[in-house]
């Protein structure tokens, strides 16, 4: 007799449970949406954001740098900080261990949390772009479908880093702490606190090819409609493979 496998109803119930858990966690729901919006508004109200960049078909500094940075912050907050904390909580509370003796493999929780995180990311990106266009006259990407497609490797790389955090963090608080350190470290090198040109050359170079910096560069190119540098794509793919392999090696279900 073939073993029972979870059907669509089981998947929907699990995804719904993970979504409710995220919604009930006020900080986990609001911060990944509110912090990027704060960055967006502060840059939109500051001087210099309206300066037109030559060769970009009339696009401004706000369009080419601030919007890609904001979208990257949304993805990184959800993938590197939020998702690992929920997965670490499940392990700490014994949910993953108990699922291991049922037809539902514990990996289903990881997949369900990733899907909920992806929905939260899309919501955050839509809100950020909507506010930018409505309040600051931002210009939409030159090729919207290409921009959405390039969001996929960005999400994959930053979520892989988050999965690695969940793999090594023993507790929920540890997952949040490790995730925040990585988020702030990658963000500092990727231009979150100011132009990378102001950083020492070695730091700026490393930051450009870490997942955060590479994501900003890829999305910036997508916004303008220029070719994406192969090095930035390779950096995202490499981060996905390396972090994913590390997560698979070290992830503990109990």
Short mmCIF file of C-alpha atoms in Angstrom, two decimals:
data_model
loop_
_atom_site.label_atom_id
_atom_site.label_comp_id
_atom_site.label_asym_id
_atom_site.label_seq_id
_atom_site.Cartn_x
_atom_site.Cartn_y
_atom_site.Cartn_z
CA UNK A 1 0.00 0.00 0.00
CA UNK A 2 1.44 3.37 -1.04
CA UNK A 3 2.18 5.76 1.84
CA UNK A 4 -0.19 8.65 2.36
CA UNK A 5 0.97 11.94 0.93
CA UNK A 6 -0.33 15.37 1.95
CA UNK A 7 -2.84 16.65 -0.60
CA UNK A 8 -3.80 20.17 -1.67
CA UNK A 9 -6.01 20.67 1.40
CA UNK A 10 -3.10 19.88 3.71
CA UNK A 11 -0.84 22.30 1.86
CA UNK A 12 -3.47 25.06 1.98
CA UNK A 13 -4.05 24.48 5.69
CA UNK A 14 -0.32 24.66 6.40
CA UNK A 15 0.19 27.80 4.31
CA UNK A 16 -2.83 29.37 6.00
CA UNK A 17 -1.41 28.53 9.44
CA UNK A 18 1.95 30.09 8.55
CA UNK A 19 0.23 33.18 7.16
CA UNK A 20 -1.79 33.63 10.36
CA UNK A 21 1.38 33.27 12.41
CA UNK A 22 3.05 36.05 10.43
CA UNK A 23 -0.01 38.31 10.66
CA UNK A 24 -0.24 37.86 14.43
CA UNK A 25 3.41 38.81 14.87
CA UNK A 26 3.01 42.59 14.65
CA UNK A 27 6.72 43.36 14.39
CA UNK A 28 7.30 40.65 11.81
CA UNK A 29 4.44 41.98 9.72
CA UNK A 30 4.97 45.73 10.01
CA UNK A 31 8.77 46.19 10.13
CA UNK A 32 9.57 44.57 6.73
CA UNK A 33 7.01 46.91 5.16
CA UNK A 34 7.48 50.01 7.33
CA UNK A 35 11.30 50.21 7.34
CA UNK A 36 11.66 50.17 3.53
CA UNK A 37 8.90 52.80 3.26
CA UNK A 38 10.73 54.96 5.79
CA UNK A 39 13.92 54.71 3.73
CA UNK A 40 11.92 55.50 0.58
CA UNK A 41 10.23 58.57 2.06
CA UNK A 42 13.39 59.93 3.68
CA UNK A 43 15.25 59.73 0.38
CA UNK A 44 12.28 61.07 -1.53
CA UNK A 45 12.09 64.16 0.69
CA UNK A 46 15.84 64.72 0.69
CA UNK A 47 17.88 66.78 -1.71
CA UNK A 48 19.36 65.21 -4.82
CA UNK A 49 16.80 62.49 -5.41
CA UNK A 50 15.25 64.38 -8.30
CA UNK A 51 18.51 64.80 -10.19
CA UNK A 52 18.23 63.27 -13.67
CA UNK A 53 20.96 60.75 -14.54
CA UNK A 54 22.26 61.16 -18.10
CA UNK A 55 21.63 58.25 -20.44
CA UNK A 56 18.73 56.81 -18.45
CA UNK A 57 15.85 58.21 -20.53
CA UNK A 58 15.05 60.91 -17.99
CA UNK A 59 15.20 58.75 -14.89
CA UNK A 60 16.32 60.28 -11.62
CA UNK A 61 18.59 59.21 -8.78
CA UNK A 62 15.42 58.24 -6.91
CA UNK A 63 14.35 55.91 -9.74
CA UNK A 64 17.70 54.29 -10.40
CA UNK A 65 19.10 53.95 -6.86
CA UNK A 66 16.50 54.54 -4.16
CA UNK A 67 13.74 52.30 -5.54
CA UNK A 68 16.02 49.27 -6.19
CA UNK A 69 17.52 49.77 -2.72
CA UNK A 70 14.05 49.88 -1.15
CA UNK A 71 12.94 46.70 -2.91
CA UNK A 72 16.12 44.94 -1.82
CA UNK A 73 15.49 45.97 1.80
CA UNK A 74 11.98 44.48 1.58
CA UNK A 75 13.30 41.14 0.32
CA UNK A 76 16.20 41.06 2.79
CA UNK A 77 14.06 41.92 5.81
CA UNK A 78 11.57 39.15 5.03
CA UNK A 79 14.07 36.55 3.84
CA UNK A 80 17.06 37.09 6.13
CA UNK A 81 15.38 38.24 9.36
CA UNK A 82 11.71 37.21 9.41
CA UNK A 83 11.65 33.77 7.86
CA UNK A 84 14.56 32.33 9.93
CA UNK A 85 12.94 33.48 13.17
CA UNK A 86 9.71 31.61 12.43
CA UNK A 87 11.55 28.45 11.36
CA UNK A 88 13.74 28.56 14.47
CA UNK A 89 10.62 28.96 16.59
CA UNK A 90 9.07 25.87 14.97
CA UNK A 91 12.18 23.83 15.71
CA UNK A 92 12.47 25.12 19.28
CA UNK A 93 8.80 24.40 20.02
CA UNK A 94 9.00 20.87 18.61
CA UNK A 95 6.67 21.42 15.65
CA UNK A 96 9.20 20.12 13.12
CA UNK A 97 9.99 17.06 15.25
CA UNK A 98 6.31 16.16 15.61
CA UNK A 99 5.72 16.56 11.88
CA UNK A 100 8.52 14.07 11.29
CA UNK A 101 6.32 11.20 12.50
CA UNK A 102 3.40 12.16 10.23
CA UNK A 103 2.97 11.89 6.45
CA UNK A 104 3.71 15.64 6.33
CA UNK A 105 7.49 16.05 6.07
CA UNK A 106 8.92 18.94 8.15
CA UNK A 107 10.24 20.46 4.91
CA UNK A 108 6.63 21.36 4.13
CA UNK A 109 6.82 24.01 6.85
CA UNK A 110 9.92 25.52 5.27
CA UNK A 111 8.22 25.65 1.87
CA UNK A 112 5.01 27.08 3.33
CA UNK A 113 6.93 29.78 5.22
CA UNK A 114 8.87 30.65 2.06
CA UNK A 115 5.61 31.01 0.11
CA UNK A 116 4.12 33.26 2.79
CA UNK A 117 7.33 35.28 2.82
CA UNK A 118 7.18 35.61 -0.96
CA UNK A 119 3.62 36.93 -0.72
CA UNK A 120 4.74 39.43 1.94
CA UNK A 121 7.65 40.46 -0.29
CA UNK A 122 5.35 41.06 -3.26
CA UNK A 123 3.02 43.10 -1.06
CA UNK A 124 5.92 45.19 0.25
CA UNK A 125 7.30 45.73 -3.26
CA UNK A 126 3.86 46.75 -4.59
CA UNK A 127 3.33 49.20 -1.72
CA UNK A 128 6.81 50.70 -2.16
CA UNK A 129 6.43 51.18 -5.90
CA UNK A 130 2.90 52.53 -5.47
CA UNK A 131 4.00 55.12 -2.90
CA UNK A 132 7.02 56.07 -5.02
CA UNK A 133 4.91 56.65 -8.12
CA UNK A 134 2.03 58.40 -6.32
CA UNK A 135 4.01 60.59 -3.92
CA UNK A 136 7.33 61.16 -5.66
CA UNK A 137 6.51 60.84 -9.38
CA UNK A 138 8.82 57.87 -9.75
CA UNK A 139 9.18 56.35 -13.19
CA UNK A 140 8.19 52.67 -13.56
CA UNK A 141 10.83 50.24 -14.84
CA UNK A 142 11.67 50.44 -18.51
CA UNK A 143 10.76 46.76 -18.94
CA UNK A 144 8.34 45.71 -16.15
CA UNK A 145 8.30 42.00 -17.02
CA UNK A 146 12.10 41.91 -17.09
CA UNK A 147 12.22 43.67 -13.74
CA UNK A 148 9.85 41.09 -12.22
CA UNK A 149 11.90 38.25 -13.73
CA UNK A 150 15.11 39.65 -12.25
CA UNK A 151 13.43 39.81 -8.86
CA UNK A 152 13.51 35.98 -8.86
CA UNK A 153 17.31 35.55 -8.43
CA UNK A 154 17.26 38.35 -5.86
CA UNK A 155 14.62 36.56 -3.78
CA UNK A 156 16.37 33.19 -4.25
CA UNK A 157 19.74 34.49 -3.01
CA UNK A 158 18.46 36.37 0.03
CA UNK A 159 16.05 33.58 1.01
CA UNK A 160 18.88 31.05 0.72
CA UNK A 161 20.89 33.17 3.16
CA UNK A 162 17.87 33.24 5.46
CA UNK A 163 17.51 29.47 5.28
CA UNK A 164 21.16 29.12 6.29
CA UNK A 165 20.49 31.40 9.26
CA UNK A 166 17.57 29.18 10.26
CA UNK A 167 19.81 26.13 9.92
CA UNK A 168 22.45 27.32 12.38
CA UNK A 169 20.39 29.40 14.84
CA UNK A 170 19.49 27.39 17.96
CA UNK A 171 16.69 29.71 19.13
CA UNK A 172 14.30 32.34 17.81
CA UNK A 173 16.27 35.18 19.40
CA UNK A 174 19.49 33.84 17.94
CA UNK A 175 17.90 33.69 14.49
CA UNK A 176 16.79 37.33 14.77
CA UNK A 177 20.23 38.42 16.02
CA UNK A 178 22.16 36.57 13.31
CA UNK A 179 19.73 37.72 10.63
CA UNK A 180 19.99 41.36 11.71
CA UNK A 181 23.79 41.24 11.78
CA UNK A 182 23.86 39.81 8.25
CA UNK A 183 21.19 42.23 7.03
CA UNK A 184 22.99 45.29 8.42
CA UNK A 185 26.43 44.04 7.36
CA UNK A 186 25.40 43.29 3.79
CA UNK A 187 23.33 46.47 3.68
CA UNK A 188 26.23 48.64 4.83
CA UNK A 189 28.43 47.25 2.07
CA UNK A 190 25.62 47.43 -0.48
CA UNK A 191 24.77 51.11 -0.13
CA UNK A 192 21.94 51.08 2.39
CA UNK A 193 23.54 53.81 4.56
CA UNK A 194 24.98 55.89 1.75
CA UNK A 195 26.67 55.61 -1.65
CA UNK A 196 29.20 52.81 -1.92
CA UNK A 197 31.59 55.36 -3.44
CA UNK A 198 32.05 56.74 0.07
CA UNK A 199 33.32 53.40 1.37
CA UNK A 200 36.92 52.19 1.19
CA UNK A 201 37.53 50.54 -2.18
CA UNK A 202 37.98 46.96 -0.84
CA UNK A 203 34.77 47.25 1.24
CA UNK A 204 32.83 48.72 -1.68
CA UNK A 205 34.02 45.97 -4.02
CA UNK A 206 33.08 43.18 -1.64
CA UNK A 207 29.75 44.82 -0.83
CA UNK A 208 28.88 45.10 -4.50
CA UNK A 209 29.03 41.32 -4.94
CA UNK A 210 27.41 40.27 -1.67
CA UNK A 211 23.73 39.33 -2.12
CA UNK A 212 22.44 42.75 -0.98
CA UNK A 213 24.72 44.85 -3.17
CA UNK A 214 24.32 42.57 -6.18
CA UNK A 215 20.53 42.74 -5.77
CA UNK A 216 20.58 46.55 -5.81
CA UNK A 217 22.73 46.53 -8.96
CA UNK A 218 20.53 43.99 -10.76
CA UNK A 219 17.29 45.78 -9.94
CA UNK A 220 18.84 49.15 -10.84
CA UNK A 221 19.79 47.83 -14.27
CA UNK A 222 16.30 46.43 -14.70
CA UNK A 223 14.78 49.82 -13.86
CA UNK A 224 16.84 51.62 -16.47
CA UNK A 225 16.54 48.85 -19.04
CA UNK A 226 20.29 48.33 -19.45
CA UNK A 227 21.98 44.90 -19.57
CA UNK A 228 22.65 43.32 -16.19
CA UNK A 229 26.32 42.74 -15.43
CA UNK A 230 27.09 39.03 -15.54
CA UNK A 231 29.16 39.32 -12.37
CA UNK A 232 26.16 40.48 -10.37
CA UNK A 233 23.98 37.63 -11.62
CA UNK A 234 26.76 35.12 -10.93
CA UNK A 235 27.06 36.57 -7.42
CA UNK A 236 23.35 35.97 -6.77
CA UNK A 237 23.42 32.46 -8.23
CA UNK A 238 26.57 31.64 -6.28
CA UNK A 239 25.06 32.90 -3.03
CA UNK A 240 21.94 30.82 -3.67
CA UNK A 241 23.94 27.65 -4.28
CA UNK A 242 26.42 28.12 -1.45
CA UNK A 243 23.90 29.21 1.18
CA UNK A 244 21.43 26.57 0.04
CA UNK A 245 24.06 23.84 0.27
CA UNK A 246 25.07 25.05 3.72
CA UNK A 247 21.46 25.08 4.89
CA UNK A 248 20.91 21.53 3.58
CA UNK A 249 24.07 20.37 5.36
CA UNK A 250 23.43 21.96 8.76
CA UNK A 251 19.65 22.21 9.06
CA UNK A 252 18.37 20.40 12.13
CA UNK A 253 14.72 19.38 12.30
CA UNK A 254 14.75 19.01 16.09
#
